[in-house]
Amino acid sequence: MMNGEGSIKEILEWYISAGVDVTCGEEPYCIEQKASDKFSRQEDLSPKTEPIRQATTNLAQVTGAACQNAKNICSAAKTLEELKQALENFDGCALKLTASHTVFGDGNPQAKIMFIGEAPGADEDRIGTPFVGRSGHLLDKMLEAVGLDRNQCYITNILPWRPPGNRTPLDSEVAVCLPFLKRQIEIIAPDYIFTLGGSAANALLESAESISRLRGKWMEYKRENGSVSKVLASFHPAYLLRSPGQKAKAWADLLRLSKAINS
Ligand code: URA
């Protein structure tokens, strides 16, 4: 089908249209497939479901160990600088291999308000700062509309590395990066957290609810010392750019935040 002159160009165009915009090596590679291949090559494993069960168990163990390692590293970091350095040195998440920058939080470390997004996009990956692309410009306007700017807030993401092609993060990637977010929350101790999009709300609140159900009501995040950060979930600016009809609800959420911080 893909013989002749135009074939490589067509394949590359197809990859780009499917969101594949980075190559990590010369051979196509699929982690899940490699794991199950490995087990299916072993000779006397029967019944046939055994290799899959074993591969899944092994992947879960690897993820569990990486999460524990991340937690240990994070508890040792006493300041944001130490945490940033620890994250730069951390090798427990494969997303780092395809990212150009580790995108740590930005803004005022003494802020009482923290905004949490999902993961860096292409612009953030290129520059190394969260929310500096189209979504970031909208976020800046949203802040401005309620009299805030980046000097009064701290802005970060669930993941510090861009998933290739902006794909949805895997649960294992979120799990292994979450200790770094939670440690940022411990160090900054914000009174208010405003999550942007479903992934951020679900990861922080350990919920599986849709963002439409979660948004618009105050919830709580309990920090290690028992203090509470009040959490308001809202839509992600990227979603608002695609669905401007939802901006009224996001505006209502911002007003709720503004009322709380000014009361
Ligand atoms: N989207 C996010 O969730 N975070 C960013 O930093 C940029 C875009």
PDB file of C-alpha atoms and ligand atoms in Angstrom:
ATOM      1  CA  MET A   1       0.000   0.000   0.000  1.00  0.00           C
ATOM      2  CA  MET A   2       2.812   2.394   0.928  1.00  0.00           C
ATOM      3  CA  ASN A   3       5.292   1.611  -1.859  1.00  0.00           C
ATOM      4  CA  GLY A   4       7.060   4.205  -3.937  1.00  0.00           C
ATOM      5  CA  GLU A   5       8.203   7.770  -3.614  1.00  0.00           C
ATOM      6  CA  GLY A   6       5.526   9.331  -1.435  1.00  0.00           C
ATOM      7  CA  SER A   7       5.310   6.525   1.126  1.00  0.00           C
ATOM      8  CA  ILE A   8       7.604   7.768   3.908  1.00  0.00           C
ATOM      9  CA  LYS A   9       6.119  11.255   3.712  1.00  0.00           C
ATOM     10  CA  GLU A  10       2.611   9.756   3.898  1.00  0.00           C
ATOM     11  CA  ILE A  11       3.523   7.596   6.891  1.00  0.00           C
ATOM     12  CA  LEU A  12       5.050  10.582   8.712  1.00  0.00           C
ATOM     13  CA  GLU A  13       2.012  12.724   7.936  1.00  0.00           C
ATOM     14  CA  TRP A  14      -0.222   9.965   9.233  1.00  0.00           C
ATOM     15  CA  TYR A  15       1.800   9.779  12.468  1.00  0.00           C
ATOM     16  CA  ILE A  16       1.637  13.559  12.930  1.00  0.00           C
ATOM     17  CA  SER A  17      -2.121  13.605  12.347  1.00  0.00           C
ATOM     18  CA  ALA A  18      -2.429  10.834  14.975  1.00  0.00           C
ATOM     19  CA  GLY A  19      -0.539  12.990  17.506  1.00  0.00           C
ATOM     20  CA  VAL A  20       2.838  11.229  17.279  1.00  0.00           C
ATOM     21  CA  ASP A  21       5.303  14.108  17.161  1.00  0.00           C
ATOM     22  CA  VAL A  22       8.418  12.653  18.719  1.00  0.00           C
ATOM     23  CA  THR A  23      10.582   9.601  18.063  1.00  0.00           C
ATOM     24  CA  CYS A  24      12.542   7.886  20.796  1.00  0.00           C
ATOM     25  CA  GLY A  25      14.445   5.341  18.704  1.00  0.00           C
ATOM     26  CA  GLU A  26      14.627   3.703  15.317  1.00  0.00           C
ATOM     27  CA  GLU A  27      12.420   0.717  16.168  1.00  0.00           C
ATOM     28  CA  PRO A  28       8.713   1.078  17.078  1.00  0.00           C
ATOM     29  CA  TYR A  29       8.351   0.115  20.727  1.00  0.00           C
ATOM     30  CA  CYS A  30       5.332  -0.655  22.869  1.00  0.00           C
ATOM     31  CA  ILE A  31       5.994  -1.286  26.554  1.00  0.00           C
ATOM     32  CA  GLU A  32       2.873  -3.433  27.140  1.00  0.00           C
ATOM     33  CA  GLN A  33       3.535  -5.469  24.013  1.00  0.00           C
ATOM     34  CA  LYS A  34       7.198  -5.999  24.894  1.00  0.00           C
ATOM     35  CA  ALA A  35       6.247  -7.242  28.345  1.00  0.00           C
ATOM     36  CA  SER A  36       3.711  -9.737  27.024  1.00  0.00           C
ATOM     37  CA  ASP A  37       6.057 -10.801  24.170  1.00  0.00           C
ATOM     38  CA  LYS A  38       8.679 -11.595  26.749  1.00  0.00           C
ATOM     39  CA  PHE A  39       6.330 -13.850  28.650  1.00  0.00           C
ATOM     40  CA  SER A  40       4.826 -15.498  25.582  1.00  0.00           C
ATOM     41  CA  ARG A  41       8.334 -16.528  24.457  1.00  0.00           C
ATOM     42  CA  GLN A  42       8.788 -18.594  27.623  1.00  0.00           C
ATOM     43  CA  GLU A  43       8.012 -22.167  26.678  1.00  0.00           C
ATOM     44  CA  ASP A  44       5.983 -23.996  29.289  1.00  0.00           C
ATOM     45  CA  LEU A  45       3.771 -21.335  30.763  1.00  0.00           C
ATOM     46  CA  SER A  46       0.227 -22.571  30.703  1.00  0.00           C
ATOM     47  CA  PRO A  47      -2.671 -21.965  30.801  1.00  0.00           C
ATOM     48  CA  LYS A  48      -2.532 -19.213  28.176  1.00  0.00           C
ATOM     49  CA  THR A  49      -3.742 -16.452  30.527  1.00  0.00           C
ATOM     50  CA  GLU A  50      -0.721 -16.864  32.822  1.00  0.00           C
ATOM     51  CA  PRO A  51       1.762 -14.727  30.823  1.00  0.00           C
ATOM     52  CA  ILE A  52      -0.639 -11.768  30.781  1.00  0.00           C
ATOM     53  CA  ARG A  53      -1.375 -12.085  34.493  1.00  0.00           C
ATOM     54  CA  GLN A  54       2.344 -12.246  35.282  1.00  0.00           C
ATOM     55  CA  ALA A  55       3.193  -9.295  33.027  1.00  0.00           C
ATOM     56  CA  THR A  56       0.479  -7.213  34.673  1.00  0.00           C
ATOM     57  CA  THR A  57       1.665  -8.151  38.157  1.00  0.00           C
ATOM     58  CA  ASN A  58       5.253  -7.294  37.287  1.00  0.00           C
ATOM     59  CA  LEU A  59       4.297  -3.913  35.832  1.00  0.00           C
ATOM     60  CA  ALA A  60       2.243  -3.160  38.954  1.00  0.00           C
ATOM     61  CA  GLN A  61       5.212  -4.091  41.165  1.00  0.00           C
ATOM     62  CA  VAL A  62       7.549  -1.875  39.148  1.00  0.00           C
ATOM     63  CA  THR A  63       5.089   1.038  39.393  1.00  0.00           C
ATOM     64  CA  GLY A  64       4.600   0.431  43.121  1.00  0.00           C
ATOM     65  CA  ALA A  65       8.358   0.460  43.725  1.00  0.00           C
ATOM     66  CA  ALA A  66       8.812   3.623  41.628  1.00  0.00           C
ATOM     67  CA  CYS A  67       6.016   5.368  43.594  1.00  0.00           C
ATOM     68  CA  GLN A  68       7.590   4.411  46.919  1.00  0.00           C
ATOM     69  CA  ASN A  69      10.953   5.654  45.685  1.00  0.00           C
ATOM     70  CA  ALA A  70       9.346   8.946  44.602  1.00  0.00           C
ATOM     71  CA  LYS A  71       7.682   9.328  48.021  1.00  0.00           C
ATOM     72  CA  ASN A  72      10.996   8.754  49.828  1.00  0.00           C
ATOM     73  CA  ILE A  73      12.791  11.263  47.626  1.00  0.00           C
ATOM     74  CA  CYS A  74      10.030  13.828  48.139  1.00  0.00           C
ATOM     75  CA  SER A  75       9.924  13.543  51.932  1.00  0.00           C
ATOM     76  CA  ALA A  76      13.662  14.236  52.027  1.00  0.00           C
ATOM     77  CA  ALA A  77      13.181  17.544  50.160  1.00  0.00           C
ATOM     78  CA  LYS A  78      12.610  20.336  52.677  1.00  0.00           C
ATOM     79  CA  THR A  79      12.433  23.301  50.284  1.00  0.00           C
ATOM     80  CA  LEU A  80      11.038  23.921  46.801  1.00  0.00           C
ATOM     81  CA  GLU A  81      14.597  24.233  45.494  1.00  0.00           C
ATOM     82  CA  GLU A  82      15.530  20.828  46.913  1.00  0.00           C
ATOM     83  CA  LEU A  83      12.344  19.339  45.499  1.00  0.00           C
ATOM     84  CA  LYS A  84      13.012  20.828  42.074  1.00  0.00           C
ATOM     85  CA  GLN A  85      16.526  19.386  42.138  1.00  0.00           C
ATOM     86  CA  ALA A  86      15.198  15.995  43.246  1.00  0.00           C
ATOM     87  CA  LEU A  87      12.716  16.024  40.365  1.00  0.00           C
ATOM     88  CA  GLU A  88      15.449  16.927  37.873  1.00  0.00           C
ATOM     89  CA  ASN A  89      17.414  13.895  39.123  1.00  0.00           C
ATOM     90  CA  PHE A  90      14.424  11.538  39.229  1.00  0.00           C
ATOM     91  CA  ASP A  91      14.422   8.746  36.657  1.00  0.00           C
ATOM     92  CA  GLY A  92      11.271   6.880  37.651  1.00  0.00           C
ATOM     93  CA  CYS A  93       8.993   8.147  34.871  1.00  0.00           C
ATOM     94  CA  ALA A  94       9.605   7.341  31.203  1.00  0.00           C
ATOM     95  CA  LEU A  95       7.984  10.634  30.096  1.00  0.00           C
ATOM     96  CA  LYS A  96      11.250  12.335  31.017  1.00  0.00           C
ATOM     97  CA  LEU A  97      12.956  10.548  28.123  1.00  0.00           C
ATOM     98  CA  THR A  98      10.821  12.241  25.474  1.00  0.00           C
ATOM     99  CA  ALA A  99      10.485  15.659  27.135  1.00  0.00           C
ATOM    100  CA  SER A 100      12.817  18.599  26.458  1.00  0.00           C
ATOM    101  CA  HIS A 101      12.380  20.167  29.899  1.00  0.00           C
ATOM    102  CA  THR A 102      11.300  19.208  33.386  1.00  0.00           C
ATOM    103  CA  VAL A 103       8.531  21.742  34.015  1.00  0.00           C
ATOM    104  CA  PHE A 104       8.409  22.533  37.725  1.00  0.00           C
ATOM    105  CA  GLY A 105       5.944  24.936  39.360  1.00  0.00           C
ATOM    106  CA  ASP A 106       6.083  28.680  38.760  1.00  0.00           C
ATOM    107  CA  GLY A 107       4.967  31.766  40.656  1.00  0.00           C
ATOM    108  CA  ASN A 108       5.049  32.847  44.255  1.00  0.00           C
ATOM    109  CA  PRO A 109       6.188  30.152  46.729  1.00  0.00           C
ATOM    110  CA  GLN A 110       4.419  32.104  49.498  1.00  0.00           C
ATOM    111  CA  ALA A 111       1.151  32.203  47.572  1.00  0.00           C
ATOM    112  CA  LYS A 112      -2.092  31.329  49.274  1.00  0.00           C
ATOM    113  CA  ILE A 113      -3.611  30.160  45.981  1.00  0.00           C
ATOM    114  CA  MET A 114      -2.329  27.303  43.894  1.00  0.00           C
ATOM    115  CA  PHE A 115      -3.471  26.413  40.372  1.00  0.00           C
ATOM    116  CA  ILE A 116      -2.914  22.842  39.198  1.00  0.00           C
ATOM    117  CA  GLY A 117      -3.126  21.716  35.567  1.00  0.00           C
ATOM    118  CA  GLU A 118      -2.526  18.383  33.910  1.00  0.00           C
ATOM    119  CA  ALA A 119       0.824  18.370  32.106  1.00  0.00           C
ATOM    120  CA  PRO A 120       3.049  20.641  30.042  1.00  0.00           C
ATOM    121  CA  GLY A 121       2.098  21.088  26.388  1.00  0.00           C
ATOM    122  CA  ALA A 122       4.475  21.733  23.481  1.00  0.00           C
ATOM    123  CA  ASP A 123       5.189  25.379  24.435  1.00  0.00           C
ATOM    124  CA  GLU A 124       5.751  24.576  28.106  1.00  0.00           C
ATOM    125  CA  ASP A 125       8.046  21.689  27.135  1.00  0.00           C
ATOM    126  CA  ARG A 126      10.066  24.021  24.903  1.00  0.00           C
ATOM    127  CA  ILE A 127      10.311  26.843  27.470  1.00  0.00           C
ATOM    128  CA  GLY A 128      10.295  24.909  30.749  1.00  0.00           C
ATOM    129  CA  THR A 129       7.534  26.943  32.491  1.00  0.00           C
ATOM    130  CA  PRO A 130       3.925  25.861  33.131  1.00  0.00           C
ATOM    131  CA  PHE A 131       1.038  27.455  31.249  1.00  0.00           C
ATOM    132  CA  VAL A 132       2.888  29.661  28.777  1.00  0.00           C
ATOM    133  CA  GLY A 133       1.107  28.547  25.583  1.00  0.00           C
ATOM    134  CA  ARG A 134      -2.454  29.223  24.394  1.00  0.00           C
ATOM    135  CA  SER A 135      -4.001  27.696  27.521  1.00  0.00           C
ATOM    136  CA  GLY A 136      -1.611  29.745  29.632  1.00  0.00           C
ATOM    137  CA  HIS A 137      -2.652  32.976  27.926  1.00  0.00           C
ATOM    138  CA  LEU A 138      -6.265  32.193  28.686  1.00  0.00           C
ATOM    139  CA  LEU A 139      -5.336  31.335  32.274  1.00  0.00           C
ATOM    140  CA  ASP A 140      -3.564  34.708  32.598  1.00  0.00           C
ATOM    141  CA  LYS A 141      -6.748  36.439  31.391  1.00  0.00           C
ATOM    142  CA  MET A 142      -8.846  34.430  33.831  1.00  0.00           C
ATOM    143  CA  LEU A 143      -6.550  35.470  36.693  1.00  0.00           C
ATOM    144  CA  GLU A 144      -6.642  39.099  35.579  1.00  0.00           C
ATOM    145  CA  ALA A 145     -10.432  39.038  35.465  1.00  0.00           C
ATOM    146  CA  VAL A 146     -10.518  38.390  39.214  1.00  0.00           C
ATOM    147  CA  GLY A 147      -7.683  40.773  40.032  1.00  0.00           C
ATOM    148  CA  LEU A 148      -4.914  38.162  40.295  1.00  0.00           C
ATOM    149  CA  ASP A 149      -1.623  37.626  38.526  1.00  0.00           C
ATOM    150  CA  ARG A 150       1.151  35.063  38.601  1.00  0.00           C
ATOM    151  CA  ASN A 151       2.996  36.921  41.376  1.00  0.00           C
ATOM    152  CA  GLN A 152       0.126  36.176  43.736  1.00  0.00           C
ATOM    153  CA  CYS A 153      -0.294  32.514  42.785  1.00  0.00           C
ATOM    154  CA  TYR A 154       1.695  29.352  42.399  1.00  0.00           C
ATOM    155  CA  ILE A 155       1.033  27.400  39.184  1.00  0.00           C
ATOM    156  CA  THR A 156       1.976  23.778  38.632  1.00  0.00           C
ATOM    157  CA  ASN A 157       0.892  20.530  37.002  1.00  0.00           C
ATOM    158  CA  ILE A 158       0.213  16.944  37.980  1.00  0.00           C
ATOM    159  CA  LEU A 159       2.970  15.850  35.591  1.00  0.00           C
ATOM    160  CA  PRO A 160       6.232  17.745  35.097  1.00  0.00           C
ATOM    161  CA  TRP A 161       6.907  16.174  31.694  1.00  0.00           C
ATOM    162  CA  ARG A 162       4.942  16.483  28.488  1.00  0.00           C
ATOM    163  CA  PRO A 163       3.291  13.232  27.357  1.00  0.00           C
ATOM    164  CA  PRO A 164       4.291  12.691  23.689  1.00  0.00           C
ATOM    165  CA  GLY A 165       1.748  14.254  21.336  1.00  0.00           C
ATOM    166  CA  ASN A 166      -0.148  15.603  24.391  1.00  0.00           C
ATOM    167  CA  ARG A 167      -1.715  12.209  24.936  1.00  0.00           C
ATOM    168  CA  THR A 168      -3.692  11.583  28.122  1.00  0.00           C
ATOM    169  CA  PRO A 169      -1.309  10.603  30.937  1.00  0.00           C
ATOM    170  CA  LEU A 170      -1.332   6.954  32.009  1.00  0.00           C
ATOM    171  CA  ASP A 171      -2.471   6.165  35.558  1.00  0.00           C
ATOM    172  CA  SER A 172       1.028   4.827  36.299  1.00  0.00           C
ATOM    173  CA  GLU A 173       2.597   8.134  35.157  1.00  0.00           C
ATOM    174  CA  VAL A 174       0.227  10.129  37.347  1.00  0.00           C
ATOM    175  CA  ALA A 175       0.870   7.824  40.323  1.00  0.00           C
ATOM    176  CA  VAL A 176       4.634   8.112  40.123  1.00  0.00           C
ATOM    177  CA  CYS A 177       4.622  11.928  39.707  1.00  0.00           C
ATOM    178  CA  LEU A 178       1.930  12.635  42.316  1.00  0.00           C
ATOM    179  CA  PRO A 179       4.333  12.617  45.311  1.00  0.00           C
ATOM    180  CA  PHE A 180       6.143  15.607  43.739  1.00  0.00           C
ATOM    181  CA  LEU A 181       2.901  17.557  43.451  1.00  0.00           C
ATOM    182  CA  LYS A 182       1.846  16.616  46.978  1.00  0.00           C
ATOM    183  CA  ARG A 183       5.218  17.734  48.351  1.00  0.00           C
ATOM    184  CA  GLN A 184       4.813  21.104  46.599  1.00  0.00           C
ATOM    185  CA  ILE A 185       1.472  21.443  48.351  1.00  0.00           C
ATOM    186  CA  GLU A 186       3.062  20.556  51.716  1.00  0.00           C
ATOM    187  CA  ILE A 187       5.831  23.140  51.273  1.00  0.00           C
ATOM    188  CA  ILE A 188       3.631  25.962  49.960  1.00  0.00           C
ATOM    189  CA  ALA A 189       0.649  25.115  52.176  1.00  0.00           C
ATOM    190  CA  PRO A 190      -1.871  27.092  50.097  1.00  0.00           C
ATOM    191  CA  ASP A 191      -5.213  28.031  51.613  1.00  0.00           C
ATOM    192  CA  TYR A 192      -6.892  27.514  48.239  1.00  0.00           C
ATOM    193  CA  ILE A 193      -6.261  25.112  45.371  1.00  0.00           C
ATOM    194  CA  PHE A 194      -7.962  25.639  42.001  1.00  0.00           C
ATOM    195  CA  THR A 195      -7.656  22.570  39.770  1.00  0.00           C
ATOM    196  CA  LEU A 196      -7.871  22.923  36.011  1.00  0.00           C
ATOM    197  CA  GLY A 197      -9.511  19.999  34.189  1.00  0.00           C
ATOM    198  CA  GLY A 198     -10.608  16.521  35.147  1.00  0.00           C
ATOM    199  CA  SER A 199      -7.163  14.894  35.390  1.00  0.00           C
ATOM    200  CA  ALA A 200      -5.904  17.351  38.001  1.00  0.00           C
ATOM    201  CA  ALA A 201      -9.080  17.123  40.101  1.00  0.00           C
ATOM    202  CA  ASN A 202      -9.209  13.325  39.908  1.00  0.00           C
ATOM    203  CA  ALA A 203      -5.543  12.869  40.768  1.00  0.00           C
ATOM    204  CA  LEU A 204      -5.570  15.272  43.716  1.00  0.00           C
ATOM    205  CA  LEU A 205      -8.909  14.213  45.159  1.00  0.00           C
ATOM    206  CA  GLU A 206      -8.499  10.523  44.305  1.00  0.00           C
ATOM    207  CA  SER A 207     -11.794  10.662  42.500  1.00  0.00           C
ATOM    208  CA  ALA A 208     -13.142   9.167  39.300  1.00  0.00           C
ATOM    209  CA  GLU A 209     -15.988  11.682  38.861  1.00  0.00           C
ATOM    210  CA  SER A 210     -16.335  13.722  35.701  1.00  0.00           C
ATOM    211  CA  ILE A 211     -15.182  17.336  35.901  1.00  0.00           C
ATOM    212  CA  SER A 212     -18.761  18.467  35.153  1.00  0.00           C
ATOM    213  CA  ARG A 213     -19.851  16.863  38.417  1.00  0.00           C
ATOM    214  CA  LEU A 214     -16.817  17.922  40.464  1.00  0.00           C
ATOM    215  CA  ARG A 215     -16.621  21.556  39.451  1.00  0.00           C
ATOM    216  CA  GLY A 216     -18.221  24.469  41.209  1.00  0.00           C
ATOM    217  CA  LYS A 217     -18.282  23.215  44.799  1.00  0.00           C
ATOM    218  CA  TRP A 218     -15.716  23.560  47.565  1.00  0.00           C
ATOM    219  CA  MET A 219     -13.915  20.389  48.576  1.00  0.00           C
ATOM    220  CA  GLU A 220     -10.998  19.731  50.912  1.00  0.00           C
ATOM    221  CA  TYR A 221      -7.463  18.439  50.591  1.00  0.00           C
ATOM    222  CA  LYS A 222      -5.951  17.370  53.901  1.00  0.00           C
ATOM    223  CA  ARG A 223      -2.231  18.047  54.222  1.00  0.00           C
ATOM    224  CA  GLU A 224       0.165  15.874  56.247  1.00  0.00           C
ATOM    225  CA  ASN A 225      -0.093  18.018  59.398  1.00  0.00           C
ATOM    226  CA  GLY A 226      -3.895  17.845  59.299  1.00  0.00           C
ATOM    227  CA  SER A 227      -4.367  21.385  57.924  1.00  0.00           C
ATOM    228  CA  VAL A 228      -6.753  21.747  55.052  1.00  0.00           C
ATOM    229  CA  SER A 229      -6.450  23.429  51.660  1.00  0.00           C
ATOM    230  CA  LYS A 230      -9.865  24.250  50.214  1.00  0.00           C
ATOM    231  CA  VAL A 231     -10.164  22.887  46.689  1.00  0.00           C
ATOM    232  CA  LEU A 232     -12.290  24.177  43.831  1.00  0.00           C
ATOM    233  CA  ALA A 233     -12.261  22.211  40.588  1.00  0.00           C
ATOM    234  CA  SER A 234     -12.980  23.852  37.250  1.00  0.00           C
ATOM    235  CA  PHE A 235     -12.566  23.317  33.543  1.00  0.00           C
ATOM    236  CA  HIS A 236      -9.174  23.297  31.855  1.00  0.00           C
ATOM    237  CA  PRO A 237      -8.411  26.414  29.778  1.00  0.00           C
ATOM    238  CA  ALA A 238      -7.666  24.165  26.758  1.00  0.00           C
ATOM    239  CA  TYR A 239     -11.208  22.804  27.037  1.00  0.00           C
ATOM    240  CA  LEU A 240     -12.586  26.347  27.312  1.00  0.00           C
ATOM    241  CA  LEU A 241     -10.739  27.274  24.116  1.00  0.00           C
ATOM    242  CA  ARG A 242     -12.430  24.353  22.364  1.00  0.00           C
ATOM    243  CA  SER A 243     -15.818  24.868  24.039  1.00  0.00           C
ATOM    244  CA  PRO A 244     -16.259  28.601  24.680  1.00  0.00           C
ATOM    245  CA  GLY A 245     -19.885  27.951  25.664  1.00  0.00           C
ATOM    246  CA  GLN A 246     -18.570  26.583  28.986  1.00  0.00           C
ATOM    247  CA  LYS A 247     -16.746  29.805  29.874  1.00  0.00           C
ATOM    248  CA  ALA A 248     -19.710  31.081  31.906  1.00  0.00           C
ATOM    249  CA  LYS A 249     -19.343  28.126  34.305  1.00  0.00           C
ATOM    250  CA  ALA A 250     -15.590  28.684  34.612  1.00  0.00           C
ATOM    251  CA  TRP A 251     -16.292  32.350  35.320  1.00  0.00           C
ATOM    252  CA  ALA A 252     -18.703  31.358  38.080  1.00  0.00           C
ATOM    253  CA  ASP A 253     -15.963  29.147  39.571  1.00  0.00           C
ATOM    254  CA  LEU A 254     -13.455  32.006  39.465  1.00  0.00           C
ATOM    255  CA  LEU A 255     -15.938  34.291  41.197  1.00  0.00           C
ATOM    256  CA  ARG A 256     -16.368  31.655  43.925  1.00  0.00           C
ATOM    257  CA  LEU A 257     -12.595  31.618  44.393  1.00  0.00           C
ATOM    258  CA  SER A 258     -12.385  35.400  44.383  1.00  0.00           C
ATOM    259  CA  LYS A 259     -15.190  35.713  46.946  1.00  0.00           C
ATOM    260  CA  ALA A 260     -13.454  33.199  49.243  1.00  0.00           C
ATOM    261  CA  ILE A 261     -10.030  34.845  49.108  1.00  0.00           C
ATOM    262  CA  ASN A 262     -11.459  38.316  49.638  1.00  0.00           C
ATOM    263  CA  SER A 263     -13.804  37.402  52.485  1.00  0.00           C
TER     264      SER A 263
HETATM  265  N1  URA B   1      -1.902  22.453  29.985  1.00  0.00           N
HETATM  266  C1  URA B   1      -1.614  22.088  31.249  1.00  0.00           C
HETATM  267  O1  URA B   1      -2.374  21.343  31.879  1.00  0.00           O
HETATM  268  N2  URA B   1      -0.512  22.568  31.806  1.00  0.00           N
HETATM  269  C2  URA B   1       0.330  23.375  31.184  1.00  0.00           C
HETATM  270  O2  URA B   1       1.341  23.770  31.772  1.00  0.00           O
HETATM  271  C3  URA B   1       0.017  23.744  29.862  1.00  0.00           C
HETATM  272  C4  URA B   1      -1.093  23.281  29.283  1.00  0.00           C
END
